[in-house]
PDB file of C-alpha atoms and ligand atoms in Angstrom:
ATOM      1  CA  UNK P  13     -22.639 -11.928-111.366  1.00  0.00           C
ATOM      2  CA  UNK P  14     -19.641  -9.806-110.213  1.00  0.00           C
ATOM      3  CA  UNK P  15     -19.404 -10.585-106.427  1.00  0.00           C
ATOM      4  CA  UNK P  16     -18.947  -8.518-103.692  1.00  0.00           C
ATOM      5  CA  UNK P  17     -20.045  -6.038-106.007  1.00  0.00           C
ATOM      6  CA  UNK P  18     -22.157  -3.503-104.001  1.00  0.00           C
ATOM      7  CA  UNK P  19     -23.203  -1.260-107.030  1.00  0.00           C
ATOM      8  CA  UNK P  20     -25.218  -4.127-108.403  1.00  0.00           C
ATOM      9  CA  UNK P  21     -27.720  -4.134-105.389  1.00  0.00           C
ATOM     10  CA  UNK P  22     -26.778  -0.877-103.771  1.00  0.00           C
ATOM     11  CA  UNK P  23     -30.362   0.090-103.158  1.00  0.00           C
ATOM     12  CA  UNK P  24     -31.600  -3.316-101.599  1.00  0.00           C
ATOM     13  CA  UNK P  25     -28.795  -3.518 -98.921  1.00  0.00           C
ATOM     14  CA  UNK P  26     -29.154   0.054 -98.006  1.00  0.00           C
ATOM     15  CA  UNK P  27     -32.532  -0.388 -97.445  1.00  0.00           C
ATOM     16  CA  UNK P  28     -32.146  -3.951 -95.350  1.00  0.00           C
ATOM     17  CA  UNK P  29     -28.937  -2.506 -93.314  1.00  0.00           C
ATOM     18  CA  UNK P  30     -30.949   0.332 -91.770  1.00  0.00           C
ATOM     19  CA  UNK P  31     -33.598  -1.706 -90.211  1.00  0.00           C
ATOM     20  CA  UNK P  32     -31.574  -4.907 -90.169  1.00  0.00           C
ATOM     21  CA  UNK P  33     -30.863  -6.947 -86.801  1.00  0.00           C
ATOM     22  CA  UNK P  34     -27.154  -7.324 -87.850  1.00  0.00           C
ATOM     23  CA  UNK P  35     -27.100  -3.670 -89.004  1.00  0.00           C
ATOM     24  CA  UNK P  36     -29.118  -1.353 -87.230  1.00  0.00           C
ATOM     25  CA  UNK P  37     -29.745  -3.049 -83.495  1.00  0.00           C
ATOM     26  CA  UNK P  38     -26.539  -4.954 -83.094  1.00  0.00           C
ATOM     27  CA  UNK P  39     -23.519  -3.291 -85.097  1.00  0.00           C
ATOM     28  CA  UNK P  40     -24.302   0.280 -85.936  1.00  0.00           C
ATOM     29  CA  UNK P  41     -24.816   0.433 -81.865  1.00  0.00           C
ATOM     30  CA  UNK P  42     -21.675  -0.977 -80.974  1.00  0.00           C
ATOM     31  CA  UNK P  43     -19.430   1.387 -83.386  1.00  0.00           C
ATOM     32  CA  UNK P  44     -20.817   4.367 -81.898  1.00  0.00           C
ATOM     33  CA  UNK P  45     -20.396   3.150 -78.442  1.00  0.00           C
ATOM     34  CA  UNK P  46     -16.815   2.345 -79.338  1.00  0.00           C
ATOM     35  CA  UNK P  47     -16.096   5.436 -80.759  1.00  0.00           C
ATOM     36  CA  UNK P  48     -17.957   7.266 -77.584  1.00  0.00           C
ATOM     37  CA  UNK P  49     -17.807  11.010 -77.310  1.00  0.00           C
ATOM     38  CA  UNK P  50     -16.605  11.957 -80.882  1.00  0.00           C
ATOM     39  CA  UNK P  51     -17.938  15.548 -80.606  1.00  0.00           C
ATOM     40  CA  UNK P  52     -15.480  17.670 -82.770  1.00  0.00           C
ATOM     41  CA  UNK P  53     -13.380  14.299 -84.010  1.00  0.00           C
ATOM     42  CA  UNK P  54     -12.321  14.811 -87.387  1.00  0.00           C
ATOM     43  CA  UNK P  55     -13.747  10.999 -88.310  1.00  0.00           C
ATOM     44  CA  UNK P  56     -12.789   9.076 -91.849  1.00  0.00           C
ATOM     45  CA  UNK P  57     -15.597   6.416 -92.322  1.00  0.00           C
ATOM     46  CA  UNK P  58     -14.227   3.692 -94.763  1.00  0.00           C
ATOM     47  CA  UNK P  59     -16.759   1.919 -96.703  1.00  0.00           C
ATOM     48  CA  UNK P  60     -19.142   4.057 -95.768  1.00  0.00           C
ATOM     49  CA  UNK P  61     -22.141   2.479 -97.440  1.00  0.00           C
ATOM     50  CA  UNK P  62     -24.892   4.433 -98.034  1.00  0.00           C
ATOM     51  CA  UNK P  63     -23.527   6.595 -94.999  1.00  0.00           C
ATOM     52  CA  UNK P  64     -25.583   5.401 -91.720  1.00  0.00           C
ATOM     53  CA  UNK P  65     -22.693   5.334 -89.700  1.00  0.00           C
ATOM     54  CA  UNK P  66     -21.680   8.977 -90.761  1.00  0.00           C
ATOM     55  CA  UNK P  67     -24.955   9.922 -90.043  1.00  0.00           C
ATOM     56  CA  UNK P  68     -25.174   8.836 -86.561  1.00  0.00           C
ATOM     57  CA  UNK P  69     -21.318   9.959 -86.116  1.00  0.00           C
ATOM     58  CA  UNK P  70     -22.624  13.419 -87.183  1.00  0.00           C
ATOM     59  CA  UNK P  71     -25.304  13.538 -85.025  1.00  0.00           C
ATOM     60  CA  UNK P  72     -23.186  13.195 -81.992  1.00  0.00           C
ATOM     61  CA  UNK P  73     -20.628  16.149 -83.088  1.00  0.00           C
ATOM     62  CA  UNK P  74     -17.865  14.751 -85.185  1.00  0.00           C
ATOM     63  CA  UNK P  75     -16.598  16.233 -88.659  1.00  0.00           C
ATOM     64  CA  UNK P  76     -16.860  13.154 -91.034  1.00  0.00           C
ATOM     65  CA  UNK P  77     -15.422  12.243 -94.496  1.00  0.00           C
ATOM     66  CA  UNK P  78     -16.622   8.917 -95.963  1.00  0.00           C
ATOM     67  CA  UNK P  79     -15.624   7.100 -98.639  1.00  0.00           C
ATOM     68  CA  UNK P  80     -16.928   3.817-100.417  1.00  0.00           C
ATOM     69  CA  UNK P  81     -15.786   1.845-103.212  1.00  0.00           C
ATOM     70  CA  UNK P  82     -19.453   1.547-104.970  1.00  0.00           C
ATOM     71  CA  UNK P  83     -20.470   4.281-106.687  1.00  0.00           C
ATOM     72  CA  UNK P  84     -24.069   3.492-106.086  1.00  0.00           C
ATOM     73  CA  UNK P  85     -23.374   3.337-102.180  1.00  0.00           C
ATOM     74  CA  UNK P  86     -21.749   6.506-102.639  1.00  0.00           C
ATOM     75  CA  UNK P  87     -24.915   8.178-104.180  1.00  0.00           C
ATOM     76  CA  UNK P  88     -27.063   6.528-101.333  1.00  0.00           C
ATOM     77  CA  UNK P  89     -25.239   8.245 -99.088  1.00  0.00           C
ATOM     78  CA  UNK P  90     -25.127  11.763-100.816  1.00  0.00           C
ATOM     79  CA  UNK P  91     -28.846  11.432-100.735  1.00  0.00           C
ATOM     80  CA  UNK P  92     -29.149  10.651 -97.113  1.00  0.00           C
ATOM     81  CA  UNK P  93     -26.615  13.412 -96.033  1.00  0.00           C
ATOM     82  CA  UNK P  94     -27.272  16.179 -98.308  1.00  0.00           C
ATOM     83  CA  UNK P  95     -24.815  17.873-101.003  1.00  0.00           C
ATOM     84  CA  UNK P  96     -22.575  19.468 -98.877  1.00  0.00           C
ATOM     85  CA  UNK P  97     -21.174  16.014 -96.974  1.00  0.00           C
ATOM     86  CA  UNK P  98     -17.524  15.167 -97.799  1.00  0.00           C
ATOM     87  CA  UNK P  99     -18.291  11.944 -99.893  1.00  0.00           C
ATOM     88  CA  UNK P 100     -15.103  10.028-102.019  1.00  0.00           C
ATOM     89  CA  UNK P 101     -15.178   7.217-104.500  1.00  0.00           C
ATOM     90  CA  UNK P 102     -12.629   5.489-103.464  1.00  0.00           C
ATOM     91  CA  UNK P 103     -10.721   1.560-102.596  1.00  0.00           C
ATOM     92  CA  UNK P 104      -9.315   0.715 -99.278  1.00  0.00           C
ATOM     93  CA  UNK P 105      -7.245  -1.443-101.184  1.00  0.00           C
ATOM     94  CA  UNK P 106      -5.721   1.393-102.979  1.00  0.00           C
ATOM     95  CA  UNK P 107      -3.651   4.922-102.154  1.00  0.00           C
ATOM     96  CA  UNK P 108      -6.899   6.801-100.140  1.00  0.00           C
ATOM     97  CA  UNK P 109      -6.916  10.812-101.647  1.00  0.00           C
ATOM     98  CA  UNK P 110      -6.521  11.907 -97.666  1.00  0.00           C
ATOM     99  CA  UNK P 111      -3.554  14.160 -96.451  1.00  0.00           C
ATOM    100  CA  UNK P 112      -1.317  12.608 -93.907  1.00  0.00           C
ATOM    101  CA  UNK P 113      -2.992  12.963 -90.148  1.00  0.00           C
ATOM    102  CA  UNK P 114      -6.006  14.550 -91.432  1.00  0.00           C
ATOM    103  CA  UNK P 115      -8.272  12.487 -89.511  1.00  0.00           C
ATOM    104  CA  UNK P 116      -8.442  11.496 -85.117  1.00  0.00           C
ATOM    105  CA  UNK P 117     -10.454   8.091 -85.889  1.00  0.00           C
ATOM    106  CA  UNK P 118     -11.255   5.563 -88.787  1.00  0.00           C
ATOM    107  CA  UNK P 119     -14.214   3.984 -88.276  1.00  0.00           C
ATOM    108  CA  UNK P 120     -14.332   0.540 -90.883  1.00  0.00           C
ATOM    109  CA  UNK P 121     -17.964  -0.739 -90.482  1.00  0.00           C
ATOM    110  CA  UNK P 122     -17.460  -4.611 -91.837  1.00  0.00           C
ATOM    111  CA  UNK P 123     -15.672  -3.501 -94.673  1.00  0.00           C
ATOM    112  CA  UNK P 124     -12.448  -5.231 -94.211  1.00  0.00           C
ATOM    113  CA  UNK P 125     -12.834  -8.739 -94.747  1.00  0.00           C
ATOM    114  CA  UNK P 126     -13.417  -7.865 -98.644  1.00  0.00           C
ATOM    115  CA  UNK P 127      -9.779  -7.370 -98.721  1.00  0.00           C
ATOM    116  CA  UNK P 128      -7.363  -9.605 -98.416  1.00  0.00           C
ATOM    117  CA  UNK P 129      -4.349  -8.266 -97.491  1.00  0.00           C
ATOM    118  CA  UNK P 130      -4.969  -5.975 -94.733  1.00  0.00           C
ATOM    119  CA  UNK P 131      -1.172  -4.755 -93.842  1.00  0.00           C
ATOM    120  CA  UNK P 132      -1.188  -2.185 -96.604  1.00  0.00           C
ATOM    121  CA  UNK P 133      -4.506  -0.635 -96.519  1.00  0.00           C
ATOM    122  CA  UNK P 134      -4.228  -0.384 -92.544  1.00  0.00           C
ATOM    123  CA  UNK P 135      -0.361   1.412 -92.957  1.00  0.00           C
ATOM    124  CA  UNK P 136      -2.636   3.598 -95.438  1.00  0.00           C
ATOM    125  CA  UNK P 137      -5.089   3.948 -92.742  1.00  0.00           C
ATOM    126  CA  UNK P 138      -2.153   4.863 -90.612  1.00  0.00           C
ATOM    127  CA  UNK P 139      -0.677   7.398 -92.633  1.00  0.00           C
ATOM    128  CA  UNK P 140      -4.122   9.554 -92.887  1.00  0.00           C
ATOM    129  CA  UNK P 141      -4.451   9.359 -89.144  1.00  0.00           C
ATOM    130  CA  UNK P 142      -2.557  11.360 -86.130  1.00  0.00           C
ATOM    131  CA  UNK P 143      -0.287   9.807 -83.960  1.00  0.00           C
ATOM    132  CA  UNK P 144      -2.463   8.204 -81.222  1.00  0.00           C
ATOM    133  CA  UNK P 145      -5.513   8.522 -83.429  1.00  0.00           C
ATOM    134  CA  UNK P 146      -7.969   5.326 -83.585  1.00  0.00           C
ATOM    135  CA  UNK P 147      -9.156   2.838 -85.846  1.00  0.00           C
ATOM    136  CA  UNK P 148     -12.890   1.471 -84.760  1.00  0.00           C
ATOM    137  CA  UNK P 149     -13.593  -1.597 -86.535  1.00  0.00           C
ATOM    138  CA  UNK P 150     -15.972  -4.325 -86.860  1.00  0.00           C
ATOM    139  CA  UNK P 151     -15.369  -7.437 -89.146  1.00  0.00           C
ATOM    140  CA  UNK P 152     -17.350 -11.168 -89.026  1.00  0.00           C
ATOM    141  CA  UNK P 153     -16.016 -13.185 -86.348  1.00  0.00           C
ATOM    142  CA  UNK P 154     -13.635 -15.903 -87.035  1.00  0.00           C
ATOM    143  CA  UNK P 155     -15.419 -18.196 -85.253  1.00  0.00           C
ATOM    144  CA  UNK P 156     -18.447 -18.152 -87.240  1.00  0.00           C
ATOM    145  CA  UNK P 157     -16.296 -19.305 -90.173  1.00  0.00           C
ATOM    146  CA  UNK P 158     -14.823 -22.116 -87.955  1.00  0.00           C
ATOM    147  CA  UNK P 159     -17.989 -23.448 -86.684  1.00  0.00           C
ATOM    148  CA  UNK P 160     -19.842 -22.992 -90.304  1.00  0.00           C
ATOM    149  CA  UNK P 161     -17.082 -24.143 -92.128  1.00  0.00           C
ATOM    150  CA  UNK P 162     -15.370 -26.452 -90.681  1.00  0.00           C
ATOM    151  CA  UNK P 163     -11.808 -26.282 -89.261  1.00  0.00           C
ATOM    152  CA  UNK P 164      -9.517 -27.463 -92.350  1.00  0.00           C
ATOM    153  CA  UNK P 165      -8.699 -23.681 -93.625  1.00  0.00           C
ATOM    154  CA  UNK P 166      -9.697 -21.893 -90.056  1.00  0.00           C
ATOM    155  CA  UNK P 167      -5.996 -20.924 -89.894  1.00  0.00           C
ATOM    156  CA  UNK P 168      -5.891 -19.906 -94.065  1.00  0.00           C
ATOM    157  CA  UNK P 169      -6.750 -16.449 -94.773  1.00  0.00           C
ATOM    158  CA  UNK P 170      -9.151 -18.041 -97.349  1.00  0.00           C
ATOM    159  CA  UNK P 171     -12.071 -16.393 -99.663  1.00  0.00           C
ATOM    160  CA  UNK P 172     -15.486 -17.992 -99.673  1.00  0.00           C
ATOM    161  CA  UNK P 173     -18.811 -16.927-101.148  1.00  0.00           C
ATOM    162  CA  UNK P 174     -22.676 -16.481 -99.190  1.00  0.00           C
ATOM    163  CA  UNK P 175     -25.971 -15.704-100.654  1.00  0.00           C
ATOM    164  CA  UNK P 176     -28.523 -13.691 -98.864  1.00  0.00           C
ATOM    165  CA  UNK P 177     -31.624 -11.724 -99.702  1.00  0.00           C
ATOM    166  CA  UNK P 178     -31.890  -8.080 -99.331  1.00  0.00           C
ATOM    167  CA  UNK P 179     -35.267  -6.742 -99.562  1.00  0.00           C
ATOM    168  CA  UNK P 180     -36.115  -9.225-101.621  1.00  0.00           C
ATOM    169  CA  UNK P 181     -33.025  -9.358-104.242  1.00  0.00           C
ATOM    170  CA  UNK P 182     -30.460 -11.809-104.178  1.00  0.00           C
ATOM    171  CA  UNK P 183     -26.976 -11.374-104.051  1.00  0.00           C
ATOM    172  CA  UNK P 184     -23.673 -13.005-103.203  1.00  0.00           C
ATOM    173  CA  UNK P 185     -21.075 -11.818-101.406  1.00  0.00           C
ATOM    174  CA  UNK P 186     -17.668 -12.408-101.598  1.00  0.00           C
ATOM    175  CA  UNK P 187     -14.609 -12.057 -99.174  1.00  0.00           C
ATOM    176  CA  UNK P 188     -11.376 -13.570 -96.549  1.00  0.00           C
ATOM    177  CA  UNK P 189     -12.103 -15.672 -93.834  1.00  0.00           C
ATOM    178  CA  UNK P 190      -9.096 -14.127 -91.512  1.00  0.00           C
ATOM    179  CA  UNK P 191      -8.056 -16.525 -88.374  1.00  0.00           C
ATOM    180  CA  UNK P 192      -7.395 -14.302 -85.403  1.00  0.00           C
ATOM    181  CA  UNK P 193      -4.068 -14.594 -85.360  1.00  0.00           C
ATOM    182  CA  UNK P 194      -3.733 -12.846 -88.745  1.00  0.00           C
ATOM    183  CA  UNK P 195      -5.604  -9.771 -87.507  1.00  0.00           C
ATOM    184  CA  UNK P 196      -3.455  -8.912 -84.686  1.00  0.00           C
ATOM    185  CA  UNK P 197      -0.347  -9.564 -86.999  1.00  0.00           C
ATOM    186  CA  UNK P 198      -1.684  -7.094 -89.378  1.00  0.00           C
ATOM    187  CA  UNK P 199      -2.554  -4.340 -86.943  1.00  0.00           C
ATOM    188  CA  UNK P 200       1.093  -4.906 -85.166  1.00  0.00           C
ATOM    189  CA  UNK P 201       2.850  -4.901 -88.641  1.00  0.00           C
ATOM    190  CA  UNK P 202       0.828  -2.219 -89.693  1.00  0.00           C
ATOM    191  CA  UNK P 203       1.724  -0.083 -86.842  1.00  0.00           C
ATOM    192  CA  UNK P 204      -1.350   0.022 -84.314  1.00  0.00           C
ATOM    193  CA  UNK P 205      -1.638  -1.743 -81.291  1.00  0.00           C
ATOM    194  CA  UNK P 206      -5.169  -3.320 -80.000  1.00  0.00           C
ATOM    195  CA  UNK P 207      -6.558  -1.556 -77.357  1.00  0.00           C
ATOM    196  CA  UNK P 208     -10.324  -2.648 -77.114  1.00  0.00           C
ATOM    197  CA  UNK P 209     -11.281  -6.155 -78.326  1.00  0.00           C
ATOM    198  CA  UNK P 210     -15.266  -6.480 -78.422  1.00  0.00           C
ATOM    199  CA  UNK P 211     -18.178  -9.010 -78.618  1.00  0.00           C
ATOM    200  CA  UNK P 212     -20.956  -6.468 -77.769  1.00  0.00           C
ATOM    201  CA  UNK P 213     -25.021  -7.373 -77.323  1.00  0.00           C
ATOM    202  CA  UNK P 214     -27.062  -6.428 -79.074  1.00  0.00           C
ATOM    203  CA  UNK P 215     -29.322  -2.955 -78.550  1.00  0.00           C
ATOM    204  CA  UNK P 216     -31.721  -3.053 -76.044  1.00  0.00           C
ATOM    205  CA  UNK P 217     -34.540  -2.147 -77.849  1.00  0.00           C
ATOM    206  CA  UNK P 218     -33.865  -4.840 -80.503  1.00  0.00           C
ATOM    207  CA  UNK P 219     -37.753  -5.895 -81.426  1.00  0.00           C
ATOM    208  CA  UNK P 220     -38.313  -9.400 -79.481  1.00  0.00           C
ATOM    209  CA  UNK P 221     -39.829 -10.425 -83.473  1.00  0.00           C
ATOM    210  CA  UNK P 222     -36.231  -9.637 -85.218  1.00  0.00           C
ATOM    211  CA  UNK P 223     -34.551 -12.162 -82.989  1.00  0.00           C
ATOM    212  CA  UNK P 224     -34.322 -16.102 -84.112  1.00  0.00           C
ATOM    213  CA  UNK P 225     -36.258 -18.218 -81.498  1.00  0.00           C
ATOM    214  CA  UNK P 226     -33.338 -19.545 -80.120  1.00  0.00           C
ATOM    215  CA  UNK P 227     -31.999 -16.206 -79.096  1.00  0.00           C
ATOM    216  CA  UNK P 228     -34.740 -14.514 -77.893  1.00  0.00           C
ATOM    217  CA  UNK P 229     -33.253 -15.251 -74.071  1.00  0.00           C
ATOM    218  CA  UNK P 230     -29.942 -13.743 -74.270  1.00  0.00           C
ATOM    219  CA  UNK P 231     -28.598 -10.220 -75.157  1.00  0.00           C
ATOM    220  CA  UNK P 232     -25.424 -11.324 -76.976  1.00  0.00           C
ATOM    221  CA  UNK P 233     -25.105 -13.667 -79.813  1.00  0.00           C
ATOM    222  CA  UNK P 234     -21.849 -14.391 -81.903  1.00  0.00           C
ATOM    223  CA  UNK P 235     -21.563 -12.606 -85.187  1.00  0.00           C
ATOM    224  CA  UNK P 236     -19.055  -9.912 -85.737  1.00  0.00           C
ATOM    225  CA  UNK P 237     -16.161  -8.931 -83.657  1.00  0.00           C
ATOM    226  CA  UNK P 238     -14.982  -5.152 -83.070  1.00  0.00           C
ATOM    227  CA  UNK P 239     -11.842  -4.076 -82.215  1.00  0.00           C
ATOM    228  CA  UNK P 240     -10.585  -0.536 -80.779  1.00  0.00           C
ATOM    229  CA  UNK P 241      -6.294  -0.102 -82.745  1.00  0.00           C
ATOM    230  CA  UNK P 242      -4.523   2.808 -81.796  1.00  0.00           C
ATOM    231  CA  UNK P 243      -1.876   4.177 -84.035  1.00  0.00           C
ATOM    232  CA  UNK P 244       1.391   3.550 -82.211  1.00  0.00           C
TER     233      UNK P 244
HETATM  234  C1  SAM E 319     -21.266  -4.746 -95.490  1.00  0.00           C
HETATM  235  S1  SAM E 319     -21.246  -3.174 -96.328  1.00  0.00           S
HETATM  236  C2  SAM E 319     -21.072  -2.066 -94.935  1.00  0.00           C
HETATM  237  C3  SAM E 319     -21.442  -0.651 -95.263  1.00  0.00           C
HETATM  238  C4  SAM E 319     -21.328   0.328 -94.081  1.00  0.00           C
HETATM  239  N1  SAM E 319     -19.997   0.374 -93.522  1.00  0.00           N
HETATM  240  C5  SAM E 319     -22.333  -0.026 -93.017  1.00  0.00           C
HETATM  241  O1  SAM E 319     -21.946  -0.673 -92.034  1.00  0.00           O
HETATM  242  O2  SAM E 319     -23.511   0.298 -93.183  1.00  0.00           O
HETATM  243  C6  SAM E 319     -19.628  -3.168 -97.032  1.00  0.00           C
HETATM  244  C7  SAM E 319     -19.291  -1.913 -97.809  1.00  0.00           C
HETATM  245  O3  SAM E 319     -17.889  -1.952 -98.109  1.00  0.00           O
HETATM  246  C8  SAM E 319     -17.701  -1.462 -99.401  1.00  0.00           C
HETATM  247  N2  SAM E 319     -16.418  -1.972 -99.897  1.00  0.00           N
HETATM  248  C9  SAM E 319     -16.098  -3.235-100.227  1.00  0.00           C
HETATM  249  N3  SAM E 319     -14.811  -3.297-100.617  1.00  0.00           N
HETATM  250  C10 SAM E 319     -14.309  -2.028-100.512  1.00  0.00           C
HETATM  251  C11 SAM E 319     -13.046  -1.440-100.768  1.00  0.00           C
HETATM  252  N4  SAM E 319     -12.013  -2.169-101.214  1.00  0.00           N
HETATM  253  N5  SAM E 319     -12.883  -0.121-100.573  1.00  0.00           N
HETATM  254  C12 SAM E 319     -13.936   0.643-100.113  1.00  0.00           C
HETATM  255  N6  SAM E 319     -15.157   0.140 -99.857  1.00  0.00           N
HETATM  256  C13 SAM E 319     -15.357  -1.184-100.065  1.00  0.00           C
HETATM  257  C14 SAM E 319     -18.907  -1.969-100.173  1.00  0.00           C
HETATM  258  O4  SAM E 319     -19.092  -1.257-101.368  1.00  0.00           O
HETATM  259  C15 SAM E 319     -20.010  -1.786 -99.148  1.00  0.00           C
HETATM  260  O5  SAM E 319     -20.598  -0.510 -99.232  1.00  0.00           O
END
């Protein structure tokens, strides 16, 4: 199996990602807090997915373009935001088909960390936004790797593989560990600067019943980490 390769169960993550702990009461919640009043923000979403994000983006005012590498994911998300939406095939590792400083934010819902070298595709991020425009991102946290892992290539931007089930079909994915140091180096290089660095809870209405035992008593675990970059 090709991996990381979202057309091949496009359907099955879509459908696990919009009711999903990780997804839909823990990091969908946090990007749009993030990104806070976005009413009339002319918003790029990069690996859009089948579009959630967009959707709740739209819903609080902002003028969004999306774009995702999967074709599949792309047709999810025409079908959840109608035929008029302003959806791209397109790679974040690759020249994006946006004018310069056509857009006031990025938002990159854990897309990143299939990529790795971030330094170009963030300058290309940089080019398509205005000075003092925002990227709003959200990638696994480091220290998840470190502590599932082990610490021998913590401080390697290394690839590694996971299986999980999405409604019920397997997949793997594939992407870079990225030690935290590495981040920040690629945001500098690439000409942002960090301005919000985040470890939200989750929502408050997560169900009790979606929550691991262990966790039931706390409102924050550790699982992705978010980040706030304005373009310098
Ligand atoms: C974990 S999903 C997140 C989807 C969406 N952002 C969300 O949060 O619901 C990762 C998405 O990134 C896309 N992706 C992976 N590599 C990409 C790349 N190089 N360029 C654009 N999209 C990519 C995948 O196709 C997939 O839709």
């Amino acid at each position: 199996m090709t991996t990381s390769d979202y057309d091949t169960f496009a359907a099955a993550y879509a459908s696990e990602n919009d009711a999903s702990l990780h997804n839909h009461y823990y990091e969908r919640p946090a990007m749009v807090r993030l990104a806070g009043d976005v009413d009339g923000r002319r918003v790029l979403d990069a690996g859009c997915g089948s579009g959630p994000l967009t959707a709740a983006l739209q819903e609080k005012g902002a003028v969004v373009t999306a774009f995702d590498a999967s074709r599949e994911m792309v047709g999810l998300a025409r079908q959840r935001l109608g035929a008029d939406a302003d959806l791209h095939v397109a790679d974040l590792g690759a020249p994006l088909p946006f004018d310069d400083d056509a857009f006031d934010d990025v938002v990159a819902s854990l897309v990143l960390h299939y990529l790795q070298d971030w330094v170009a595709p963030l300058r290309e991020l940089r080019r398509v936004l205005r000075p003092g425009g925002r990227v709003i991102l959200s990638v696994p946290h480091p220290s998840v790797y470190l502590v599932n892992y082990g610490g021998s290539t913590y401080f390697d931007v290394t690839r590694y593989s996971e299986e999980f089930t999405f409604d019920g079909q397997e997949a793997v994915l594939t992407y870079w560990h990225r030690p935290l140091h590495a981040m920040s180096d690629a945001f500098t290089e690439a000409g942002f600067q960090i301005s919000v660095i985040s470890e939200p809870p989750h929502a408050a209405d997560t169900p009790r019943d979606l929550l691991p035992e262990h966790l039931r008593d706390r409102t924050a675990f550790v699982c992705f980490l978010f980040f706030v970059l304005e373009a310098r």
